[in-house]
Amino acid sequence: MTAPHGFSVSRYAPERGPIAKLVARDSVVRRLDWPILLSSLALSFLGALLVWSATRGRTELNQGDPYYFLFRHALNTGIGVVLMIGTVWLGHRTLRGAVPILYGISILLILAVLTPPGATINGAHAWIVIGGGFSLQPSEFVKITIILIMAMLLAAKVDAGDQVHPDHRTVAKALALAALPMAIVMLMPDLGSVMVMAVIVLGVLLASGASNRWVLGLIGAGLAGAVAVAALGLLDEYQINRFAAFANPELDPAGVGYNTNQARIAIGSGGLYGAGLFNGHQTSGQFVPEQQTDFIFSVAGEELGFLGGGLIILLIGVILWRACRIARETTELYGTVVAAGIIAWFAFQSFENIGMALGIMPVAGLPLPFVSYGGSSMFAVWVAIGLLQSIRVQRPMTA
C-alpha cells in the first residue's frame, strides 16, 4: 500500500510542530546538560545578590546608585548566556577551524595591555580601558584560547587515526604556543592568571595521553621557574608581600595581611546560617576590600553562613562532576581535552579564590567563577560552558 505521491505508509508521517521539535529526543534542548546550565545560572544569581549586598552602600563605587553593580552583574550574566548560546550554535568543531585566528587575536589583545590603552587595577597592569566605565581583561579569554590551541594540536593526529597518543614533537609545539601568551601575561604582571594557565596546561597534557615525562618535566620546570623568578626579583613588591602574608598572616595584620584577616573574621562570624542577606557587619561596614570581586566568598560566609557557602561549593562541584562526564563520554580526543582544560581551570580558580578568603591559599587576585563581579571573567566562563554544552550536544546519539 502506498501513500499519496508515491511514499510508502511506513515512511509517511506528518511534519513535527515547533513544540514537538523542541522536546524531541534529538533536539538541542533535550541534549543540553541541564545540571551544568542550572548550576551556572544559580551561581550567577547568588553572585548578583552577594555583589549587591557588598556594593549597595559603597557610594564611592556605585556612583550613588545602590543598584548599579546589581544591574551590571545581571547585564554581564545576560551577555554571557548569549555568548554561551552562540558557542553552542557554532559548535566546538566549527570553532576548531578558527582556533589559529582566535589565538592570534588573543595575543594582540594582551599585547595591547602593554600599550597606552592598558590600565593598572589592583597592582596588575592587565586591563584595557574601553570607555564609558567599561574595561576588558584579555587574560580571561587567553585561558580559553590556550585550551583550544593545545587541544587542536594534541588531538589532530589522534582523531585522524594516525596516532594513539600525541608524539613528542606535537607536545613541544603545543607547550610553546601556550608559553607565549603566558610569558606576556607574566610581564603585566598578572601572576594569578599565569597560575591558572599553568594548571590548565597540566590538565590538558594529562587528558591528551601525552607521555608522563612531559607532565613530570612541566611540574619540575614550574618549580624551577618559581625559584628563578623569586631569586631574580621579577615579582613586584605587592606580590612578594602577599606570599609573605600567606606564610605568616600575623606578619602585617594592618597591611598585606589585612584582607585575609578581615575575610576570615567575616566568614567566621556567619556561623551555620549566617547573619542574613544585607545584615553582615563586616560587609556593611566595608571592612573587607574588593568584596564584590576577589573576596566575594566572605560575603557569602558572613551573610549566608556555612550553609550558603556550602551551597556555592556544591554548585561548583556539580559543574565539575558533569564536565567530567562530558569529557569521559565524548568519542573524540579534541572534545575530551577541551573539557579537561575547562575542568582544570574552574577547579583551581574556585579553590584558589575560596582558599584565599579562608586563609589557606595566597591572595592571587582571582575571581570566583560566575559569582564575582566582572565582565571579562563572566563572559569567559559562559563561553567555556558553551564549549562543554557543544561537546555534549554533538556527541553521537545512543540507541
Coordinates of N, CA and C in Angstrom, one line a residue, residues 53-179:
S53 N 24.8 43.2 47.8 CA 25.0 43.4 49.2 C 26.3 44.1 49.5
A54 N 27.3 43.7 48.8 CA 28.7 44.2 49.1 C 28.8 45.6 48.5
T55 N 28.0 46.1 47.6 CA 28.2 47.4 47.0 C 27.1 48.4 47.1
R56 N 26.0 48.0 47.7 CA 24.8 48.9 47.7 C 25.1 50.1 48.6
G57 N 26.0 50.0 49.6 CA 26.3 51.1 50.4 C 27.6 51.8 50.1
R58 N 28.3 51.4 49.0 CA 29.6 51.9 48.6 C 29.4 53.1 47.6
T59 N 29.0 54.2 48.2 CA 28.7 55.4 47.3 C 29.9 55.8 46.5
E60 N 31.2 55.5 47.0 CA 32.4 55.9 46.2 C 32.6 55.0 45.0
L61 N 31.8 53.9 45.0 CA 32.0 52.9 43.9 C 30.7 52.9 43.0
N62 N 29.5 53.0 43.6 CA 28.3 52.8 42.8 C 27.7 54.1 42.3
Q63 N 28.4 55.2 42.3 CA 28.0 56.5 41.8 C 26.7 56.9 42.4
G64 N 26.4 56.6 43.6 CA 25.2 57.0 44.3 C 24.0 56.1 44.0
D65 N 24.1 55.1 43.1 CA 23.0 54.2 42.8 C 23.2 52.9 43.4
P66 N 22.4 52.5 44.4 CA 22.6 51.2 45.1 C 22.4 50.0 44.2
Y67 N 21.8 50.2 43.1 CA 21.5 49.1 42.2 C 22.5 49.0 41.0
Y68 N 23.5 49.9 41.1 CA 24.5 50.0 40.0 C 25.2 48.7 39.7
F69 N 25.8 48.0 40.7 CA 26.5 46.8 40.5 C 25.6 45.6 40.2
L70 N 24.4 45.6 40.8 CA 23.4 44.6 40.6 C 23.0 44.6 39.1
F71 N 22.7 45.7 38.6 CA 22.3 45.8 37.2 C 23.4 45.3 36.3
R72 N 24.7 45.8 36.6 CA 25.8 45.4 35.7 C 26.1 44.0 35.8
H73 N 26.0 43.4 37.0 CA 26.3 42.0 37.1 C 25.2 41.2 36.3
A74 N 23.9 41.6 36.4 CA 22.9 40.9 35.7 C 23.1 41.1 34.2
L75 N 23.6 42.3 33.8 CA 23.8 42.5 32.3 C 25.0 41.6 31.9
N76 N 26.1 41.5 32.7 CA 27.2 40.7 32.3 C 26.7 39.2 32.2
T77 N 25.9 38.8 33.1 CA 25.4 37.4 33.0 C 24.6 37.2 31.8
G78 N 23.7 38.2 31.4 CA 22.9 38.1 30.2 C 23.7 38.0 29.0
I79 N 24.8 38.8 28.9 CA 25.7 38.8 27.8 C 26.4 37.4 27.7
G80 N 26.8 36.9 28.9 CA 27.5 35.7 29.0 C 26.6 34.5 28.5
V81 N 25.3 34.5 28.8 CA 24.4 33.5 28.4 C 24.3 33.5 26.9
V82 N 24.2 34.7 26.3 CA 24.1 34.9 24.9 C 25.4 34.3 24.2
L83 N 26.5 34.6 24.8 CA 27.8 34.1 24.2 C 27.8 32.5 24.3
M84 N 27.2 32.0 25.4 CA 27.1 30.5 25.5 C 26.3 30.0 24.4
I85 N 25.1 30.6 24.2 CA 24.2 30.1 23.1 C 24.9 30.2 21.8
G86 N 25.6 31.3 21.5 CA 26.3 31.4 20.3 C 27.4 30.4 20.1
T87 N 28.1 30.0 21.2 CA 29.1 29.0 21.1 C 28.5 27.6 20.8
V88 N 27.3 27.3 21.4 CA 26.7 26.1 21.2 C 26.2 26.0 19.7
W89 N 25.7 27.1 19.2 CA 25.2 27.2 17.9 C 26.3 27.0 16.9
L90 N 27.4 27.7 17.1 CA 28.6 27.5 16.2 C 29.1 26.1 16.3
G91 N 29.3 25.6 17.5 CA 29.8 24.2 17.8 C 31.3 24.2 18.0
H92 N 31.8 23.4 18.9 CA 33.2 23.4 19.1 C 34.0 22.9 17.9
R93 N 33.4 22.1 17.1 CA 34.1 21.6 15.9 C 34.2 22.6 14.9
T94 N 33.2 23.5 14.7 CA 33.4 24.6 13.8 C 34.4 25.6 14.3
L95 N 34.4 25.9 15.6 CA 35.4 26.8 16.2 C 36.8 26.2 16.1
R96 N 36.9 24.9 15.9 CA 38.2 24.2 15.8 C 39.0 24.8 14.6
G97 N 38.3 25.1 13.5 CA 39.0 25.6 12.3 C 39.4 27.1 12.5
A98 N 38.7 27.8 13.4 CA 39.0 29.2 13.7 C 40.0 29.4 14.8
V99 N 40.5 28.3 15.4 CA 41.4 28.5 16.6 C 42.6 29.3 16.3
P100 N 43.3 29.1 15.2 CA 44.5 29.9 14.9 C 44.2 31.4 14.9
I101 N 43.0 31.8 14.3 CA 42.6 33.2 14.3 C 42.4 33.7 15.7
L102 N 41.6 32.9 16.5 CA 41.3 33.3 17.8 C 42.6 33.5 18.7
Y103 N 43.5 32.6 18.5 CA 44.8 32.6 19.2 C 45.5 33.9 18.8
G104 N 45.6 34.2 17.5 CA 46.2 35.5 17.1 C 45.6 36.7 17.7
I105 N 44.3 36.7 17.7 CA 43.5 37.9 18.3 C 43.8 38.0 19.8
S106 N 43.9 36.9 20.5 CA 44.2 36.9 22.0 C 45.6 37.5 22.2
I107 N 46.5 37.1 21.4 CA 47.9 37.6 21.5 C 47.9 39.1 21.3
L108 N 47.2 39.6 20.3 CA 47.2 41.0 20.0 C 46.5 41.8 21.2
L109 N 45.5 41.2 21.8 CA 44.8 41.9 22.9 C 45.7 42.0 24.1
I110 N 46.4 40.9 24.5 CA 47.3 41.0 25.7 C 48.5 41.9 25.4
L111 N 48.9 42.0 24.2 CA 50.0 42.9 23.8 C 49.5 44.4 24.0
A112 N 48.2 44.6 23.6 CA 47.6 45.9 23.7 C 47.6 46.4 25.1
V113 N 47.5 45.5 26.1 CA 47.6 45.9 27.5 C 48.8 46.6 27.9
L114 N 49.9 46.3 27.2 CA 51.2 46.9 27.5 C 51.4 48.2 26.8
T115 N 50.4 48.6 26.0 CA 50.4 49.9 25.3 C 49.6 51.0 26.1
P116 N 49.6 52.2 25.7 CA 48.9 53.3 26.4 C 47.5 53.0 26.8
P117 N 46.6 52.3 26.0 CA 45.3 52.0 26.5 C 45.2 51.0 27.7
G118 N 46.3 50.4 28.0 CA 46.4 49.5 29.1 C 46.3 50.2 30.4
A119 N 45.7 49.6 31.4 CA 45.5 50.3 32.7 C 45.8 49.3 33.9
T120 N 46.3 49.9 35.0 CA 46.6 49.1 36.2 C 45.5 49.2 37.2
I121 N 45.0 48.0 37.6 CA 44.0 47.9 38.6 C 44.4 46.8 39.6
N122 N 44.4 47.3 40.9 CA 44.8 46.4 42.0 C 46.3 45.8 41.8
G123 N 47.1 46.7 41.2 CA 48.5 46.3 41.1 C 48.9 45.6 39.9
A124 N 47.9 45.1 39.1 CA 48.2 44.4 37.8 C 47.9 45.2 36.6
H125 N 48.9 45.4 35.8 CA 48.6 46.1 34.5 C 48.1 45.2 33.5
A126 N 46.8 44.8 33.7 CA 46.2 43.7 32.9 C 44.9 44.1 32.3
W127 N 44.6 45.4 32.1 CA 43.3 45.8 31.6 C 43.4 46.7 30.5
I128 N 42.4 46.8 29.6 CA 42.3 47.7 28.5 C 41.0 48.6 28.8
V129 N 41.2 49.9 29.0 CA 40.1 50.7 29.2 C 39.4 51.0 27.9
I130 N 38.1 50.7 27.9 CA 37.3 50.9 26.6 C 36.6 52.2 26.7
G131 N 36.2 52.7 27.8 CA 35.4 53.9 28.0 C 34.0 53.7 28.5
G132 N 33.4 54.7 29.0 CA 32.0 54.5 29.5 C 32.0 53.7 30.7
G133 N 33.1 53.6 31.5 CA 33.1 52.8 32.7 C 33.4 51.3 32.4
F134 N 33.7 51.0 31.2 CA 33.9 49.6 30.8 C 35.4 49.3 30.6
S135 N 35.8 48.2 31.0 CA 37.2 47.8 30.7 C 37.3 46.3 30.4
L136 N 38.3 45.8 29.8 CA 38.5 44.5 29.3 C 39.7 43.9 29.9
Q137 N 39.7 42.6 30.4 CA 40.8 41.9 30.9 C 41.1 40.7 29.9
P138 N 42.0 40.9 28.9 CA 42.2 39.9 27.9 C 42.7 38.6 28.4
S139 N 43.4 38.6 29.6 CA 43.9 37.3 30.1 C 42.8 36.3 30.4
E140 N 41.6 36.8 30.7 CA 40.5 35.8 30.9 C 40.2 35.0 29.6
F141 N 40.3 35.7 28.5 CA 40.0 35.0 27.2 C 41.2 34.1 26.7
V142 N 42.4 34.5 27.2 CA 43.6 33.7 26.8 C 43.5 32.3 27.4
K143 N 42.8 32.2 28.6 CA 42.6 30.8 29.2 C 41.9 29.9 28.2
I144 N 40.9 30.5 27.5 CA 40.1 29.7 26.5 C 41.0 29.4 25.3
T145 N 41.7 30.3 24.8 CA 42.5 30.1 23.6 C 43.6 29.1 23.8
I146 N 44.2 29.1 25.0 CA 45.2 28.1 25.4 C 44.6 26.7 25.3
I147 N 43.5 26.6 25.9 CA 42.8 25.3 25.9 C 42.5 24.8 24.4
L148 N 42.0 25.7 23.6 CA 41.6 25.4 22.2 C 42.8 25.1 21.4
I149 N 43.9 25.9 21.5 CA 45.0 25.7 20.6 C 45.8 24.4 20.9
M150 N 45.9 24.2 22.2 CA 46.6 22.9 22.6 C 45.8 21.7 22.3
A151 N 44.4 21.8 22.5 CA 43.6 20.7 22.1 C 43.6 20.4 20.6
M152 N 43.6 21.4 19.8 CA 43.7 21.3 18.3 C 44.9 20.6 17.9
L153 N 46.1 20.9 18.5 CA 47.3 20.3 18.1 C 47.4 18.9 18.6
L154 N 47.2 18.7 19.9 CA 47.4 17.4 20.5 C 46.4 16.3 20.0
A155 N 45.2 16.8 19.6 CA 44.2 15.8 19.1 C 44.2 15.6 17.6
A156 N 44.9 16.4 16.8 CA 44.7 16.3 15.4 C 45.0 15.0 14.8
K157 N 46.2 14.4 15.1 CA 46.6 13.1 14.5 C 45.9 12.0 15.2
V158 N 45.6 12.1 16.5 CA 44.9 11.1 17.2 C 43.5 10.9 16.7
D159 N 42.7 12.0 16.5 CA 41.4 11.9 16.0 C 41.4 11.5 14.5
A160 N 42.4 11.7 13.8 CA 42.5 11.3 12.4 C 42.9 9.8 12.3
G161 N 43.3 9.2 13.4 CA 43.6 7.8 13.4 C 45.1 7.5 13.1
D162 N 45.9 8.5 13.0 CA 47.3 8.4 12.6 C 48.2 8.0 13.8
Q163 N 47.7 8.4 15.0 CA 48.5 8.1 16.3 C 47.5 7.7 17.4
V164 N 48.1 7.0 18.3 CA 47.3 6.6 19.5 C 47.4 7.7 20.6
H165 N 48.6 8.3 20.7 CA 48.9 9.4 21.6 C 49.7 10.4 20.9
P166 N 49.6 11.7 21.4 CA 50.4 12.8 20.7 C 51.9 12.5 20.9
D167 N 52.6 12.7 19.8 CA 54.1 12.5 19.8 C 54.8 13.6 20.5
H168 N 56.1 13.4 20.7 CA 56.9 14.5 21.5 C 56.9 15.8 20.7
R169 N 57.0 15.7 19.4 CA 57.1 17.0 18.6 C 55.8 17.8 18.7
T170 N 54.7 17.1 18.7 CA 53.4 17.8 18.8 C 53.3 18.4 20.2
V171 N 53.6 17.7 21.2 CA 53.5 18.2 22.6 C 54.4 19.4 22.8
A172 N 55.6 19.4 22.2 CA 56.5 20.5 22.3 C 55.9 21.8 21.6
K173 N 55.3 21.6 20.4 CA 54.7 22.7 19.8 C 53.5 23.3 20.6
A174 N 52.7 22.4 21.2 CA 51.6 22.8 22.0 C 52.1 23.6 23.2
L175 N 53.1 23.2 23.8 CA 53.6 23.9 25.0 C 54.2 25.2 24.6
A176 N 54.9 25.3 23.5 CA 55.5 26.6 23.0 C 54.4 27.6 22.7
L177 N 53.3 27.1 22.1 CA 52.2 28.1 21.8 C 51.5 28.5 23.1
A178 N 51.4 27.7 24.1 CA 50.9 28.1 25.4 C 51.8 29.0 26.2
A179 N 53.1 28.8 26.0 CA 54.1 29.6 26.8 C 54.1 31.0 26.3

